[in-house]
Amino acid sequence: MRLMIDTNILLDVLTQRNEFYDDSKAVLKKCEDRTVQGFVSASAITDIFYITRKALGSTEETYRVISSILNIVRVLTVTNEDVLNAFQIKAKDFEDCLMATCAKSNKCDGIVTRNKKDFLTFGITLYSPEELLELC
C-alpha cells in the first residue's frame, strides 16, 4: 500500500506531541518496516523543517531528526501539473489540496492524516492513524 503521510503525522513525531505521538510513531514504524510505503510531498519538507526547527530550537538537531525521517519515507516531487491542477480546484486549504493532488498523481492509495475533514473534497481515500494501524 502506497500512502502519503500528512505533515501533521510527521510533526507529531518530530516535535513529540504527547497526545498524538504514539499512534503517529506507529504509523512511521509501519513505513520503516515496509508494511506500507510511506511518502511525503517535497513541498511539505520545507514546512516540516521550519516548524521542527522552531520547536527544537536547533538547526543542527532539526537536520538530524529530519534525516532519520527521510530514511523512512520517500519524497515525492510536486510537479507544475500538480500545482496547476490543485490551483484550479480553488480549495480553502491549498496546501492540503496540493498534497492530495500530488498523492493522486503518484498513484498513492490514500493519505494518513489526523485531519480527515480537511481532505474530504479531494477524492482520495483517507485513513486516521488509528484506522491504518487496525488495517495493517
PDB file of C-alpha atoms in Angstrom:
ATOM      1  CA  MET A   1       0.000   0.000   0.000  1.00  0.00           C
ATOM      2  CA  ARG A   2       1.331   3.402  -1.054  1.00  0.00           C
ATOM      3  CA  LEU A   3       0.375   6.151   1.400  1.00  0.00           C
ATOM      4  CA  MET A   4       1.032   9.857   1.583  1.00  0.00           C
ATOM      5  CA  ILE A   5       1.864  10.737   5.180  1.00  0.00           C
ATOM      6  CA  ASP A   6       0.352  14.081   6.153  1.00  0.00           C
ATOM      7  CA  THR A   7       2.603  16.737   7.597  1.00  0.00           C
ATOM      8  CA  ASN A   8       0.843  16.568  10.970  1.00  0.00           C
ATOM      9  CA  ILE A   9       1.790  12.899  11.434  1.00  0.00           C
ATOM     10  CA  LEU A  10       5.458  13.663  10.888  1.00  0.00           C
ATOM     11  CA  LEU A  11       5.341  16.709  13.137  1.00  0.00           C
ATOM     12  CA  ASP A  12       3.693  14.660  15.897  1.00  0.00           C
ATOM     13  CA  VAL A  13       6.805  12.502  15.982  1.00  0.00           C
ATOM     14  CA  LEU A  14       9.452  15.134  15.295  1.00  0.00           C
ATOM     15  CA  THR A  15       8.147  17.545  17.909  1.00  0.00           C
ATOM     16  CA  GLN A  16       6.955  14.766  20.256  1.00  0.00           C
ATOM     17  CA  ARG A  17       3.350  15.936  20.556  1.00  0.00           C
ATOM     18  CA  ASN A  18       2.317  13.879  23.585  1.00  0.00           C
ATOM     19  CA  GLU A  19      -1.316  13.147  22.778  1.00  0.00           C
ATOM     20  CA  PHE A  20      -0.578  12.062  19.181  1.00  0.00           C
ATOM     21  CA  TYR A  21       2.972  10.745  19.430  1.00  0.00           C
ATOM     22  CA  ASP A  22       2.324   7.014  19.961  1.00  0.00           C
ATOM     23  CA  ASP A  23      -0.064   6.475  17.044  1.00  0.00           C
ATOM     24  CA  SER A  24       1.928   8.688  14.687  1.00  0.00           C
ATOM     25  CA  LYS A  25       5.151   6.909  15.651  1.00  0.00           C
ATOM     26  CA  ALA A  26       3.432   3.558  14.995  1.00  0.00           C
ATOM     27  CA  VAL A  27       2.436   4.774  11.513  1.00  0.00           C
ATOM     28  CA  LEU A  28       6.052   5.660  10.771  1.00  0.00           C
ATOM     29  CA  LYS A  29       7.119   2.265  12.132  1.00  0.00           C
ATOM     30  CA  LYS A  30       4.828   0.642   9.524  1.00  0.00           C
ATOM     31  CA  CYS A  31       6.669   2.682   6.882  1.00  0.00           C
ATOM     32  CA  GLU A  32      10.048   1.772   8.315  1.00  0.00           C
ATOM     33  CA  ASP A  33       9.146  -1.933   8.375  1.00  0.00           C
ATOM     34  CA  ARG A  34       7.885  -1.581   4.786  1.00  0.00           C
ATOM     35  CA  THR A  35       4.443  -2.840   5.802  1.00  0.00           C
ATOM     36  CA  VAL A  36       3.331   0.235   3.828  1.00  0.00           C
ATOM     37  CA  GLN A  37       5.232   2.537   1.510  1.00  0.00           C
ATOM     38  CA  GLY A  38       5.228   5.981   3.073  1.00  0.00           C
ATOM     39  CA  PHE A  39       5.608   9.186   1.118  1.00  0.00           C
ATOM     40  CA  VAL A  40       5.739  12.890   1.848  1.00  0.00           C
ATOM     41  CA  SER A  41       5.467  15.666  -0.700  1.00  0.00           C
ATOM     42  CA  ALA A  42       8.523  17.751  -1.453  1.00  0.00           C
ATOM     43  CA  SER A  43       6.511  20.861  -0.704  1.00  0.00           C
ATOM     44  CA  ALA A  44       5.829  19.621   2.840  1.00  0.00           C
ATOM     45  CA  ILE A  45       9.527  19.234   3.686  1.00  0.00           C
ATOM     46  CA  THR A  46      10.101  22.987   3.980  1.00  0.00           C
ATOM     47  CA  ASP A  47       7.107  23.341   6.320  1.00  0.00           C
ATOM     48  CA  ILE A  48       8.288  20.383   8.386  1.00  0.00           C
ATOM     49  CA  PHE A  49      11.805  21.809   8.615  1.00  0.00           C
ATOM     50  CA  TYR A  50      10.583  25.269   9.644  1.00  0.00           C
ATOM     51  CA  ILE A  51       8.173  24.051  12.328  1.00  0.00           C
ATOM     52  CA  THR A  52      10.581  21.438  13.694  1.00  0.00           C
ATOM     53  CA  ARG A  53      13.433  23.955  13.920  1.00  0.00           C
ATOM     54  CA  LYS A  54      11.206  26.343  15.870  1.00  0.00           C
ATOM     55  CA  ALA A  55      10.102  23.540  18.202  1.00  0.00           C
ATOM     56  CA  LEU A  56      13.605  22.164  18.786  1.00  0.00           C
ATOM     57  CA  GLY A  57      15.449  25.478  18.757  1.00  0.00           C
ATOM     58  CA  SER A  58      18.371  23.968  16.859  1.00  0.00           C
ATOM     59  CA  THR A  59      19.096  23.818  13.148  1.00  0.00           C
ATOM     60  CA  GLU A  60      21.624  21.019  13.656  1.00  0.00           C
ATOM     61  CA  GLU A  61      19.160  18.891  15.642  1.00  0.00           C
ATOM     62  CA  THR A  62      16.469  19.575  13.030  1.00  0.00           C
ATOM     63  CA  TYR A  63      18.692  18.254  10.244  1.00  0.00           C
ATOM     64  CA  ARG A  64      19.407  15.169  12.345  1.00  0.00           C
ATOM     65  CA  VAL A  65      15.776  14.293  13.073  1.00  0.00           C
ATOM     66  CA  ILE A  66      14.542  15.033   9.565  1.00  0.00           C
ATOM     67  CA  SER A  67      17.354  12.900   8.191  1.00  0.00           C
ATOM     68  CA  SER A  68      16.018   9.973  10.212  1.00  0.00           C
ATOM     69  CA  ILE A  69      12.526  10.557   8.784  1.00  0.00           C
ATOM     70  CA  LEU A  70      13.895  10.684   5.231  1.00  0.00           C
ATOM     71  CA  ASN A  71      15.280   7.183   5.794  1.00  0.00           C
ATOM     72  CA  ILE A  72      11.716   6.016   6.489  1.00  0.00           C
ATOM     73  CA  VAL A  73       9.569   7.851   3.929  1.00  0.00           C
ATOM     74  CA  ARG A  74      10.286   8.810   0.348  1.00  0.00           C
ATOM     75  CA  VAL A  75       9.848  12.310  -1.008  1.00  0.00           C
ATOM     76  CA  LEU A  76       7.528  12.786  -3.978  1.00  0.00           C
ATOM     77  CA  THR A  77       8.124  15.591  -6.425  1.00  0.00           C
ATOM     78  CA  VAL A  78       5.424  18.196  -6.774  1.00  0.00           C
ATOM     79  CA  THR A  79       5.164  18.959 -10.474  1.00  0.00           C
ATOM     80  CA  ASN A  80       3.995  22.012 -12.331  1.00  0.00           C
ATOM     81  CA  GLU A  81       0.934  19.991 -13.375  1.00  0.00           C
ATOM     82  CA  ASP A  82       0.196  19.131  -9.710  1.00  0.00           C
ATOM     83  CA  VAL A  83       0.290  22.809  -8.776  1.00  0.00           C
ATOM     84  CA  LEU A  84      -1.901  23.845 -11.698  1.00  0.00           C
ATOM     85  CA  ASN A  85      -4.426  21.061 -11.013  1.00  0.00           C
ATOM     86  CA  ALA A  86      -4.622  21.971  -7.331  1.00  0.00           C
ATOM     87  CA  PHE A  87      -4.845  25.646  -8.149  1.00  0.00           C
ATOM     88  CA  GLN A  88      -7.858  25.070 -10.427  1.00  0.00           C
ATOM     89  CA  ILE A  89      -9.766  23.466  -7.552  1.00  0.00           C
ATOM     90  CA  LYS A  90      -9.593  26.741  -5.564  1.00  0.00           C
ATOM     91  CA  ALA A  91      -9.716  24.879  -2.262  1.00  0.00           C
ATOM     92  CA  LYS A  92      -9.829  26.739   1.021  1.00  0.00           C
ATOM     93  CA  ASP A  93      -6.618  24.968   2.101  1.00  0.00           C
ATOM     94  CA  PHE A  94      -4.305  24.973  -0.912  1.00  0.00           C
ATOM     95  CA  GLU A  95      -1.558  23.079   0.926  1.00  0.00           C
ATOM     96  CA  ASP A  96      -3.845  20.099   1.643  1.00  0.00           C
ATOM     97  CA  CYS A  97      -5.239  20.218  -1.881  1.00  0.00           C
ATOM     98  CA  LEU A  98      -1.728  20.144  -3.340  1.00  0.00           C
ATOM     99  CA  MET A  99      -0.818  17.194  -1.117  1.00  0.00           C
ATOM    100  CA  ALA A 100      -3.899  15.271  -2.285  1.00  0.00           C
ATOM    101  CA  THR A 101      -3.180  16.150  -5.917  1.00  0.00           C
ATOM    102  CA  CYS A 102       0.420  15.002  -5.544  1.00  0.00           C
ATOM    103  CA  ALA A 103      -0.710  11.767  -3.856  1.00  0.00           C
ATOM    104  CA  LYS A 104      -3.142  11.004  -6.664  1.00  0.00           C
ATOM    105  CA  SER A 105      -0.684  11.827  -9.457  1.00  0.00           C
ATOM    106  CA  ASN A 106       1.849   9.490  -7.817  1.00  0.00           C
ATOM    107  CA  LYS A 107      -0.740   6.700  -7.524  1.00  0.00           C
ATOM    108  CA  CYS A 108      -0.879   6.667  -3.738  1.00  0.00           C
ATOM    109  CA  ASP A 109      -3.664   4.548  -2.263  1.00  0.00           C
ATOM    110  CA  GLY A 110      -4.539   7.201   0.289  1.00  0.00           C
ATOM    111  CA  ILE A 111      -3.422   9.760   2.824  1.00  0.00           C
ATOM    112  CA  VAL A 112      -2.804   9.151   6.527  1.00  0.00           C
ATOM    113  CA  THR A 113      -3.894  12.226   8.458  1.00  0.00           C
ATOM    114  CA  ARG A 114      -5.375  13.316  11.755  1.00  0.00           C
ATOM    115  CA  ASN A 115      -7.413  15.935   9.887  1.00  0.00           C
ATOM    116  CA  LYS A 116      -9.574  13.863   7.531  1.00  0.00           C
ATOM    117  CA  LYS A 117     -12.162  16.642   7.260  1.00  0.00           C
ATOM    118  CA  ASP A 118      -9.579  18.840   5.536  1.00  0.00           C
ATOM    119  CA  PHE A 119      -9.251  16.340   2.660  1.00  0.00           C
ATOM    120  CA  LEU A 120     -12.847  15.172   2.173  1.00  0.00           C
ATOM    121  CA  THR A 121     -13.469  17.021  -1.082  1.00  0.00           C
ATOM    122  CA  PHE A 122     -10.304  15.892  -2.876  1.00  0.00           C
ATOM    123  CA  GLY A 123     -11.417  12.409  -3.941  1.00  0.00           C
ATOM    124  CA  ILE A 124      -8.783  10.300  -2.232  1.00  0.00           C
ATOM    125  CA  THR A 125      -9.027   7.585   0.415  1.00  0.00           C
ATOM    126  CA  LEU A 126      -8.245   8.819   3.925  1.00  0.00           C
ATOM    127  CA  TYR A 127      -7.001   6.974   6.991  1.00  0.00           C
ATOM    128  CA  SER A 128      -6.592   8.211  10.511  1.00  0.00           C
ATOM    129  CA  PRO A 129      -3.505   6.799  12.231  1.00  0.00           C
ATOM    130  CA  GLU A 130      -5.781   4.538  14.292  1.00  0.00           C
ATOM    131  CA  GLU A 131      -7.571   3.231  11.184  1.00  0.00           C
ATOM    132  CA  LEU A 132      -4.302   2.470   9.438  1.00  0.00           C
ATOM    133  CA  LEU A 133      -2.951   0.650  12.481  1.00  0.00           C
ATOM    134  CA  GLU A 134      -6.097  -1.501  12.661  1.00  0.00           C
ATOM    135  CA  LEU A 135      -5.851  -2.239   8.933  1.00  0.00           C
ATOM    136  CA  CYS A 136      -2.189  -3.258   8.952  1.00  0.00           C
TER     137      CYS A 136
END
